[in-house]
Amino acid sequence: MRILVTGASGMLGSTLAIELSRNHKVYGTGNSDITLPIDYKVFDLSNESYKELIDWSQPELIIHCAAITNGNYCQENCLKAIDVNGVSVHKILNATNTTTKIIYISTDAVFSSSLHMAKEVHSVFPENIYGKSKELGEFFLNNSQDRQYTIIRTTIVGLNINKNRIGFVEWIINTALENKKLGLFTDVLFTPISIWDLVDEINFLINTDNINSETIHIGGELCTKFDFGSKLLKTLNISTENLFKRLISSFEGRAKRSNDQSLDSDFYQKKYKRDSISLDQTILKIKENYEHN
Ligand SMILES: NC(=O)c1ccc[n+]([C@@H]2O[C@H](COP(=O)([O-])OP(=O)(O)OC[C@H]3O[C@@H](n4cnc5c(N)ncnc54)[C@H](OP(=O)(O)O)[C@@H]3O)[C@@H](O)[C@H]2O)c1
């Protein structure tokens, strides 16, 4: 299958594009250059027309991973966030014909902080611009005509192939290795899944032709950010000496973000007979890939 992966210079997109290229013809795009073993094109999704991108890749499936993921930047650059994260879906729909399938990577941030273990049937209520922009992307797909799509809401953790990028996991590891104080929230819940496990699930959906115009939640086991970081460092044999517990209520200067980011993946796991993913598995996947690189 010919697959276009957007956000291929990002954490999820780069790993996804490389893994899929084992069995598919994969084209990757991002907003900056990166050397990957796939056909790759720099393309700004703020462009009005996506004709150049679609003519180049002629995709049968688009996996839309690209997004402005920095919450503070989204708050300060509302129109840009809405355009790149949300309106891009509308532009993709317009630039392709109905035979092109779409997988849209969405987020727990479409829900309000009052929801615990959010299910697909729950109403969305984003509390920040990032969440609103992703809700808009979902809206365009849900209102598309005759289109096969899947919206995957998830909370990913992993490592960046692009060593210039620092995500949550790298930040925890680097801070601990540099012997700096590392405060992690004990009052923020999430259900993290590793990018490698999510890639396996996306592969499963593609290979079994299960792009069924639906929204699904794919996440891991419930934990706090503190528990995640503590377990990660212990598993990697990195000192937790400087790790301390903190409360999100004591933290200023970040975009309003839910303190309960948990997603319930029961619907997906039961419908497609997929195993649940434990926190131990998520951490072990990170360890394997950390030691491998
Ligand atoms: N990371 C998380 O915690 C998390 C949680 C839930 C859901 N998600 C979703 O998962 C997906 C992947 O996240 P990630 O963490 O892998 O993201 P990431 O590492 O921040 O990468 C974002 C990607 O989007 C691209 N991008 C940003 N602005 C663009 C523009 N104007 N034109 C073209 N491409 C642009 C970036 O390109 P350049 O870097 O080259 O500029 C990069 O390839 C996103 O859709 C995100 O909303 C992430």
mmCIF file of C-alpha atoms and ligand atoms in Angstrom:
data_model
loop_
_atom_site.group_PDB
_atom_site.id
_atom_site.type_symbol
_atom_site.label_atom_id
_atom_site.label_comp_id
_atom_site.label_asym_id
_atom_site.label_seq_id
_atom_site.Cartn_x
_atom_site.Cartn_y
_atom_site.Cartn_z
ATOM 1 C CA MET A 1 0.000 0.000 0.000
ATOM 2 C CA ARG A 2 1.180 3.586 -0.641
ATOM 3 C CA ILE A 3 1.134 5.407 2.681
ATOM 4 C CA LEU A 4 1.803 9.072 3.446
ATOM 5 C CA VAL A 5 2.885 9.753 7.038
ATOM 6 C CA THR A 6 2.687 13.388 8.140
ATOM 7 C CA GLY A 7 4.787 14.449 11.118
ATOM 8 C CA ALA A 8 7.493 12.028 9.938
ATOM 9 C CA SER A 9 10.186 14.205 11.533
ATOM 10 C CA GLY A 10 8.398 13.909 14.894
ATOM 11 C CA MET A 11 8.553 11.322 17.674
ATOM 12 C CA LEU A 12 5.712 9.048 16.558
ATOM 13 C CA GLY A 13 5.802 9.760 12.823
ATOM 14 C CA SER A 14 9.492 8.899 12.303
ATOM 15 C CA THR A 15 9.257 5.513 14.042
ATOM 16 C CA LEU A 16 5.911 4.766 12.385
ATOM 17 C CA ALA A 17 7.178 5.623 8.890
ATOM 18 C CA ILE A 18 10.263 3.418 9.249
ATOM 19 C CA GLU A 19 8.314 0.461 10.659
ATOM 20 C CA LEU A 20 5.609 0.657 7.981
ATOM 21 C CA SER A 21 8.224 0.872 5.226
ATOM 22 C CA ARG A 22 9.095 -2.801 5.886
ATOM 23 C CA ASN A 23 5.850 -3.823 4.178
ATOM 24 C CA HIS A 24 4.536 -0.724 2.423
ATOM 25 C CA LYS A 25 5.676 2.072 0.134
ATOM 26 C CA VAL A 26 5.953 4.919 2.619
ATOM 27 C CA TYR A 27 6.278 8.640 1.966
ATOM 28 C CA GLY A 28 7.050 10.887 4.908
ATOM 29 C CA THR A 29 6.621 14.606 5.375
ATOM 30 C CA GLY A 30 7.480 17.085 8.088
ATOM 31 C CA ASN A 31 8.110 20.787 8.435
ATOM 32 C CA SER A 32 11.883 20.382 8.742
ATOM 33 C CA ASP A 33 14.477 18.150 7.158
ATOM 34 C CA ILE A 34 15.475 14.794 8.621
ATOM 35 C CA THR A 35 17.400 11.865 7.190
ATOM 36 C CA LEU A 36 15.198 8.776 7.211
ATOM 37 C CA PRO A 37 15.371 5.593 5.087
ATOM 38 C CA ILE A 38 12.143 6.544 3.268
ATOM 39 C CA ASP A 39 11.093 9.075 0.619
ATOM 40 C CA TYR A 40 10.807 12.329 2.531
ATOM 41 C CA LYS A 41 9.640 15.819 1.655
ATOM 42 C CA VAL A 42 9.605 19.027 3.675
ATOM 43 C CA PHE A 43 6.111 20.497 3.443
ATOM 44 C CA ASP A 44 4.442 23.137 5.618
ATOM 45 C CA LEU A 45 0.875 22.106 6.394
ATOM 46 C CA SER A 46 -0.013 25.802 6.749
ATOM 47 C CA ASN A 47 0.098 25.929 2.946
ATOM 48 C CA GLU A 48 -3.285 26.553 1.395
ATOM 49 C CA SER A 49 -2.939 23.830 -1.232
ATOM 50 C CA TYR A 50 -1.773 20.266 -0.542
ATOM 51 C CA LYS A 51 -1.732 19.364 -4.270
ATOM 52 C CA GLU A 52 2.081 19.204 -4.413
ATOM 53 C CA LEU A 53 2.202 16.820 -1.441
ATOM 54 C CA ILE A 54 -0.572 14.552 -2.701
ATOM 55 C CA ASP A 55 0.726 14.519 -6.311
ATOM 56 C CA TRP A 56 4.141 13.486 -4.980
ATOM 57 C CA SER A 57 2.955 10.680 -2.691
ATOM 58 C CA GLN A 58 -0.335 9.581 -4.328
ATOM 59 C CA PRO A 59 -1.363 7.882 -1.090
ATOM 60 C CA GLU A 60 -3.941 5.154 -0.616
ATOM 61 C CA LEU A 61 -3.711 5.859 3.130
ATOM 62 C CA ILE A 62 -2.641 8.981 5.016
ATOM 63 C CA ILE A 63 -1.576 8.678 8.648
ATOM 64 C CA HIS A 64 -1.826 12.198 9.982
ATOM 65 C CA CYS A 65 0.622 12.433 12.909
ATOM 66 C CA ALA A 66 1.712 16.032 12.346
ATOM 67 C CA ALA A 67 0.692 18.562 14.953
ATOM 68 C CA ILE A 68 1.972 21.489 16.916
ATOM 69 C CA THR A 69 2.230 19.603 20.209
ATOM 70 C CA ASN A 70 3.635 22.349 22.431
ATOM 71 C CA GLY A 71 0.645 23.404 24.523
ATOM 72 C CA ASN A 72 2.046 26.808 25.477
ATOM 73 C CA TYR A 73 2.882 27.596 21.849
ATOM 74 C CA CYS A 74 -0.674 26.638 20.839
ATOM 75 C CA GLN A 75 -2.144 28.969 23.498
ATOM 76 C CA GLU A 76 -0.042 31.859 22.197
ATOM 77 C CA ASN A 77 -0.506 31.053 18.494
ATOM 78 C CA CYS A 78 -4.131 30.051 18.419
ATOM 79 C CA LEU A 79 -4.789 30.508 14.684
ATOM 80 C CA LYS A 80 -1.648 28.637 13.685
ATOM 81 C CA ALA A 81 -2.493 25.727 16.011
ATOM 82 C CA ILE A 82 -6.045 25.554 14.703
ATOM 83 C CA ASP A 83 -4.730 25.623 11.119
ATOM 84 C CA VAL A 84 -1.956 23.000 11.445
ATOM 85 C CA ASN A 85 -3.693 20.659 13.893
ATOM 86 C CA GLY A 86 -7.294 20.977 12.777
ATOM 87 C CA VAL A 87 -7.861 22.667 9.397
ATOM 88 C CA SER A 88 -5.111 20.450 7.914
ATOM 89 C CA VAL A 89 -7.609 17.581 8.052
ATOM 90 C CA HIS A 90 -10.065 19.604 5.954
ATOM 91 C CA LYS A 91 -7.284 20.369 3.458
ATOM 92 C CA ILE A 92 -6.293 16.679 3.283
ATOM 93 C CA LEU A 93 -9.924 15.730 2.624
ATOM 94 C CA ASN A 94 -10.165 18.358 -0.128
ATOM 95 C CA ALA A 95 -6.891 17.345 -1.774
ATOM 96 C CA THR A 96 -7.669 13.618 -1.970
ATOM 97 C CA ASN A 97 -10.481 11.602 -3.429
ATOM 98 C CA THR A 98 -12.746 9.436 -1.302
ATOM 99 C CA THR A 99 -10.710 6.279 -1.907
ATOM 100 C CA THR A 100 -7.835 7.666 0.185
ATOM 101 C CA LYS A 101 -8.202 6.393 3.739
ATOM 102 C CA ILE A 102 -7.146 8.504 6.710
ATOM 103 C CA ILE A 103 -5.872 7.664 10.190
ATOM 104 C CA TYR A 104 -5.827 10.753 12.395
ATOM 105 C CA ILE A 105 -3.760 10.680 15.574
ATOM 106 C CA SER A 106 -5.714 12.573 18.201
ATOM 107 C CA THR A 107 -5.271 13.045 21.911
ATOM 108 C CA ASP A 108 -6.648 12.715 25.427
ATOM 109 C CA ALA A 109 -6.624 16.545 25.479
ATOM 110 C CA VAL A 110 -10.025 16.643 23.724
ATOM 111 C CA PHE A 111 -11.585 15.734 27.110
ATOM 112 C CA SER A 112 -12.150 17.816 30.217
ATOM 113 C CA SER A 113 -10.185 17.230 33.409
ATOM 114 C CA SER A 114 -13.362 16.106 35.181
ATOM 115 C CA LEU A 115 -13.441 12.855 33.192
ATOM 116 C CA HIS A 116 -11.637 9.796 34.507
ATOM 117 C CA MET A 117 -10.818 6.980 32.038
ATOM 118 C CA ALA A 118 -12.589 8.725 29.164
ATOM 119 C CA LYS A 119 -14.471 6.456 26.783
ATOM 120 C CA GLU A 120 -15.340 6.994 23.122
ATOM 121 C CA VAL A 121 -18.989 7.625 24.063
ATOM 122 C CA HIS A 122 -18.098 10.540 26.331
ATOM 123 C CA SER A 123 -18.542 14.101 25.066
ATOM 124 C CA VAL A 124 -15.402 16.031 24.274
ATOM 125 C CA PHE A 125 -14.707 19.253 26.158
ATOM 126 C CA PRO A 126 -11.180 20.491 25.473
ATOM 127 C CA GLU A 127 -9.811 22.950 27.999
ATOM 128 C CA ASN A 128 -6.978 24.410 25.929
ATOM 129 C CA ILE A 129 -6.230 25.485 22.348
ATOM 130 C CA TYR A 130 -4.246 22.326 21.587
ATOM 131 C CA GLY A 131 -7.224 20.155 22.570
ATOM 132 C CA LYS A 132 -9.646 22.389 20.653
ATOM 133 C CA SER A 133 -7.475 22.219 17.529
ATOM 134 C CA LYS A 134 -7.432 18.408 17.642
ATOM 135 C CA GLU A 135 -11.191 18.338 18.266
ATOM 136 C CA LEU A 136 -11.575 20.378 15.069
ATOM 137 C CA GLY A 137 -9.552 17.789 13.115
ATOM 138 C CA GLU A 138 -11.854 15.081 14.460
ATOM 139 C CA PHE A 139 -14.901 17.183 13.485
ATOM 140 C CA PHE A 140 -13.844 17.338 9.823
ATOM 141 C CA LEU A 141 -13.433 13.566 9.644
ATOM 142 C CA ASN A 142 -16.680 12.836 11.464
ATOM 143 C CA ASN A 143 -18.489 15.071 8.982
ATOM 144 C CA SER A 144 -16.719 13.786 5.874
ATOM 145 C CA GLN A 145 -18.767 12.043 3.242
ATOM 146 C CA ASP A 146 -17.993 8.498 2.055
ATOM 147 C CA ARG A 147 -14.558 8.458 3.651
ATOM 148 C CA GLN A 148 -12.927 5.539 5.458
ATOM 149 C CA TYR A 149 -11.109 6.944 8.479
ATOM 150 C CA THR A 150 -10.034 6.113 12.001
ATOM 151 C CA ILE A 151 -9.499 8.657 14.745
ATOM 152 C CA ILE A 152 -7.066 7.246 17.305
ATOM 153 C CA ARG A 153 -7.037 9.074 20.635
ATOM 154 C CA THR A 154 -3.906 8.204 22.527
ATOM 155 C CA THR A 155 -1.212 9.359 24.976
ATOM 156 C CA ILE A 156 2.193 8.402 23.631
ATOM 157 C CA VAL A 157 5.582 8.135 25.270
ATOM 158 C CA GLY A 158 8.815 7.245 23.503
ATOM 159 C CA LEU A 159 12.160 8.339 22.188
ATOM 160 C CA ASN A 160 12.922 10.671 19.308
ATOM 161 C CA ILE A 161 14.950 9.460 16.330
ATOM 162 C CA ASN A 162 15.703 13.131 15.732
ATOM 163 C CA LYS A 163 18.215 13.782 18.518
ATOM 164 C CA ASN A 164 17.452 17.531 18.421
ATOM 165 C CA ARG A 165 13.990 16.844 19.833
ATOM 166 C CA ILE A 166 13.417 16.355 23.544
ATOM 167 C CA GLY A 167 10.177 14.705 24.649
ATOM 168 C CA PHE A 168 8.832 13.788 28.089
ATOM 169 C CA VAL A 169 10.903 10.587 28.374
ATOM 170 C CA GLU A 170 14.172 12.225 27.252
ATOM 171 C CA TRP A 171 13.539 15.101 29.646
ATOM 172 C CA ILE A 172 13.137 12.700 32.595
ATOM 173 C CA ILE A 173 16.255 10.714 31.653
ATOM 174 C CA ASN A 174 18.444 13.749 30.892
ATOM 175 C CA THR A 175 17.420 15.618 34.042
ATOM 176 C CA ALA A 176 18.191 12.592 36.210
ATOM 177 C CA LEU A 177 21.515 11.916 34.450
ATOM 178 C CA GLU A 178 22.543 15.554 34.906
ATOM 179 C CA ASN A 179 21.829 15.210 38.644
ATOM 180 C CA LYS A 180 19.273 17.994 38.508
ATOM 181 C CA LYS A 181 16.131 18.146 40.629
ATOM 182 C CA LEU A 182 13.301 16.297 38.894
ATOM 183 C CA GLY A 183 9.773 17.058 40.041
ATOM 184 C CA LEU A 184 6.993 14.844 38.699
ATOM 185 C CA PHE A 185 3.292 15.194 39.417
ATOM 186 C CA THR A 186 1.597 12.794 41.786
ATOM 187 C CA ASP A 187 -1.796 14.314 40.981
ATOM 188 C CA VAL A 188 -1.731 13.919 37.177
ATOM 189 C CA LEU A 189 -3.099 10.637 35.854
ATOM 190 C CA PHE A 190 -2.494 9.267 32.375
ATOM 191 C CA THR A 191 -2.546 6.010 30.415
ATOM 192 C CA PRO A 192 0.707 6.065 28.423
ATOM 193 C CA ILE A 193 1.403 3.724 25.526
ATOM 194 C CA SER A 194 4.838 3.478 23.935
ATOM 195 C CA ILE A 195 5.163 4.649 20.337
ATOM 196 C CA TRP A 196 6.371 1.136 19.405
ATOM 197 C CA ASP A 197 3.236 -0.495 20.822
ATOM 198 C CA LEU A 198 1.045 2.109 19.129
ATOM 199 C CA VAL A 199 2.830 1.418 15.828
ATOM 200 C CA ASP A 200 1.971 -2.295 16.312
ATOM 201 C CA GLU A 201 -1.698 -1.401 16.805
ATOM 202 C CA ILE A 202 -1.725 0.870 13.732
ATOM 203 C CA ASN A 203 -0.067 -1.923 11.742
ATOM 204 C CA PHE A 204 -2.768 -4.308 12.947
ATOM 205 C CA LEU A 205 -5.568 -1.960 11.856
ATOM 206 C CA ILE A 206 -3.984 -1.475 8.424
ATOM 207 C CA ASN A 207 -3.151 -5.124 7.806
ATOM 208 C CA THR A 208 -6.620 -6.320 8.823
ATOM 209 C CA ASP A 209 -8.245 -3.542 6.778
ATOM 210 C CA ASN A 210 -10.016 -2.164 9.812
ATOM 211 C CA ILE A 211 -10.286 1.512 8.922
ATOM 212 C CA ASN A 212 -13.946 1.636 9.844
ATOM 213 C CA SER A 213 -14.853 5.346 10.111
ATOM 214 C CA GLU A 214 -14.800 5.377 13.899
ATOM 215 C CA THR A 215 -13.057 6.845 16.916
ATOM 216 C CA ILE A 216 -11.041 4.534 19.151
ATOM 217 C CA HIS A 217 -8.952 4.976 22.278
ATOM 218 C CA ILE A 218 -5.599 3.184 22.332
ATOM 219 C CA GLY A 219 -3.619 3.677 25.526
ATOM 220 C CA GLY A 220 -1.819 1.811 28.272
ATOM 221 C CA GLU A 221 -2.195 1.292 32.025
ATOM 222 C CA LEU A 222 -3.337 4.036 34.400
ATOM 223 C CA CYS A 223 -0.559 5.657 36.434
ATOM 224 C CA THR A 224 0.612 9.030 37.720
ATOM 225 C CA LYS A 225 3.395 10.948 36.007
ATOM 226 C CA PHE A 226 5.490 10.400 39.139
ATOM 227 C CA ASP A 227 4.958 6.620 39.105
ATOM 228 C CA PHE A 228 5.844 6.541 35.396
ATOM 229 C CA GLY A 229 9.074 8.514 35.844
ATOM 230 C CA SER A 230 10.108 6.623 38.948
ATOM 231 C CA LYS A 231 9.576 3.229 37.292
ATOM 232 C CA LEU A 232 11.333 4.386 34.124
ATOM 233 C CA LEU A 233 14.467 5.527 35.962
ATOM 234 C CA LYS A 234 14.624 2.405 38.150
ATOM 235 C CA THR A 235 14.247 0.153 35.088
ATOM 236 C CA LEU A 236 17.041 2.030 33.321
ATOM 237 C CA ASN A 237 19.208 1.815 36.457
ATOM 238 C CA ILE A 238 19.370 5.605 36.693
ATOM 239 C CA SER A 239 19.448 7.182 40.147
ATOM 240 C CA THR A 240 16.132 8.498 41.515
ATOM 241 C CA GLU A 241 18.002 10.484 44.179
ATOM 242 C CA ASN A 242 16.894 13.847 42.749
ATOM 243 C CA LEU A 243 13.350 12.762 41.929
ATOM 244 C CA PHE A 244 10.685 14.441 44.052
ATOM 245 C CA LYS A 245 6.911 14.508 44.173
ATOM 246 C CA ARG A 246 5.127 17.660 43.141
ATOM 247 C CA LEU A 247 1.561 18.795 42.617
ATOM 248 C CA ILE A 248 0.273 20.293 39.383
ATOM 249 C CA SER A 249 -1.532 22.928 41.429
ATOM 250 C CA SER A 250 1.884 24.263 42.497
ATOM 251 C CA PHE A 251 3.120 24.577 38.915
ATOM 252 C CA GLU A 252 2.671 27.793 36.944
ATOM 253 C CA GLY A 253 3.559 28.867 33.414
ATOM 254 C CA ARG A 254 2.099 26.014 31.422
ATOM 255 C CA ALA A 255 -0.945 25.827 29.200
ATOM 256 C CA LYS A 256 -4.073 24.722 31.027
ATOM 257 C CA ARG A 257 -3.824 20.974 30.914
ATOM 258 C CA SER A 258 -6.072 18.368 32.397
ATOM 259 C CA ASN A 259 -4.831 16.649 35.546
ATOM 260 C CA ASP A 260 -6.715 13.535 34.481
ATOM 261 C CA GLN A 261 -5.588 12.585 30.981
ATOM 262 C CA SER A 262 -6.669 8.958 31.277
ATOM 263 C CA LEU A 263 -8.249 7.080 28.379
ATOM 264 C CA ASP A 264 -10.205 3.834 28.571
ATOM 265 C CA SER A 265 -9.156 1.454 25.763
ATOM 266 C CA ASP A 266 -11.722 -1.288 26.563
ATOM 267 C CA PHE A 267 -13.859 -0.632 23.491
ATOM 268 C CA TYR A 268 -10.920 -1.046 21.110
ATOM 269 C CA GLN A 269 -9.430 -4.046 22.904
ATOM 270 C CA LYS A 270 -12.746 -5.925 23.037
ATOM 271 C CA LYS A 271 -13.847 -5.067 19.490
ATOM 272 C CA TYR A 272 -10.544 -6.111 17.910
ATOM 273 C CA LYS A 273 -9.512 -8.724 20.510
ATOM 274 C CA ARG A 274 -6.320 -6.871 21.355
ATOM 275 C CA ASP A 275 -4.381 -7.328 24.605
ATOM 276 C CA SER A 276 -4.218 -4.554 27.171
ATOM 277 C CA ILE A 277 -0.825 -2.922 27.552
ATOM 278 C CA SER A 278 0.678 -2.786 31.046
ATOM 279 C CA LEU A 279 2.900 -0.029 32.412
ATOM 280 C CA ASP A 280 5.677 -2.641 32.723
ATOM 281 C CA GLN A 281 5.411 -3.333 28.982
ATOM 282 C CA THR A 282 5.476 0.389 28.154
ATOM 283 C CA ILE A 283 8.597 0.911 30.267
ATOM 284 C CA LEU A 284 10.314 -2.195 28.885
ATOM 285 C CA LYS A 285 9.719 -1.001 25.314
ATOM 286 C CA ILE A 286 11.409 2.292 26.195
ATOM 287 C CA LYS A 287 14.312 0.410 27.860
ATOM 288 C CA GLU A 288 14.806 -1.842 24.798
ATOM 289 C CA ASN A 289 14.921 1.122 22.447
ATOM 290 C CA TYR A 290 16.999 3.285 24.795
ATOM 291 C CA GLU A 291 19.662 0.594 25.058
ATOM 292 C CA HIS A 292 19.505 -0.162 21.354
ATOM 293 C CA ASN A 293 20.361 3.435 20.349
HETATM 294 N N1 LIG B 1 3.445 13.463 22.462
HETATM 295 C C1 LIG B 1 2.339 13.329 23.186
HETATM 296 O O1 LIG B 1 2.372 13.366 24.411
HETATM 297 C C2 LIG B 1 1.015 13.101 22.487
HETATM 298 C C3 LIG B 1 -0.074 12.732 23.263
HETATM 299 C C4 LIG B 1 -1.295 12.506 22.633
HETATM 300 C C5 LIG B 1 -1.415 12.663 21.273
HETATM 301 N N2 LIG B 1 -0.351 13.061 20.530
HETATM 302 C C6 LIG B 1 -0.519 13.244 19.090
HETATM 303 O O2 LIG B 1 0.351 12.334 18.457
HETATM 304 C C7 LIG B 1 0.827 12.912 17.244
HETATM 305 C C8 LIG B 1 2.333 12.780 17.192
HETATM 306 O O3 LIG B 1 2.884 13.449 18.310
HETATM 307 P P1 LIG B 1 4.469 13.568 18.507
HETATM 308 O O4 LIG B 1 4.727 13.649 19.962
HETATM 309 O O5 LIG B 1 5.145 12.556 17.682
HETATM 310 O O6 LIG B 1 4.710 15.008 17.889
HETATM 311 P P2 LIG B 1 6.090 15.784 17.675
HETATM 312 O O7 LIG B 1 7.241 14.937 18.043
HETATM 313 O O8 LIG B 1 5.935 17.115 18.323
HETATM 314 O O9 LIG B 1 6.121 15.973 16.083
HETATM 315 C C9 LIG B 1 5.208 16.815 15.450
HETATM 316 C C10 LIG B 1 5.371 16.686 13.968
HETATM 317 O O10 LIG B 1 4.457 17.596 13.343
HETATM 318 C C11 LIG B 1 5.184 18.355 12.389
HETATM 319 N N3 LIG B 1 4.633 19.691 12.189
HETATM 320 C C12 LIG B 1 4.414 20.643 13.110
HETATM 321 N N4 LIG B 1 3.996 21.775 12.488
HETATM 322 C C13 LIG B 1 3.959 21.491 11.153
HETATM 323 C C14 LIG B 1 3.638 22.245 9.993
HETATM 324 N N5 LIG B 1 3.269 23.541 10.062
HETATM 325 N N6 LIG B 1 3.726 21.647 8.787
HETATM 326 C C15 LIG B 1 4.112 20.366 8.685
HETATM 327 N N7 LIG B 1 4.417 19.584 9.750
HETATM 328 C C16 LIG B 1 4.359 20.170 10.964
HETATM 329 C C17 LIG B 1 6.588 18.450 12.957
HETATM 330 O O11 LIG B 1 7.483 18.836 11.943
HETATM 331 P P3 LIG B 1 8.890 19.577 12.278
HETATM 332 O O12 LIG B 1 9.321 19.110 13.609
HETATM 333 O O13 LIG B 1 9.773 19.091 11.170
HETATM 334 O O14 LIG B 1 8.670 21.026 12.274
HETATM 335 C C18 LIG B 1 6.774 17.027 13.463
HETATM 336 O O15 LIG B 1 7.095 16.176 12.403
HETATM 337 C C19 LIG B 1 0.331 14.351 17.202
HETATM 338 O O16 LIG B 1 -0.768 14.426 16.333
HETATM 339 C C20 LIG B 1 -0.119 14.618 18.616
HETATM 340 O O17 LIG B 1 -1.207 15.518 18.642
HETATM 341 C C21 LIG B 1 0.873 13.274 21.108
#
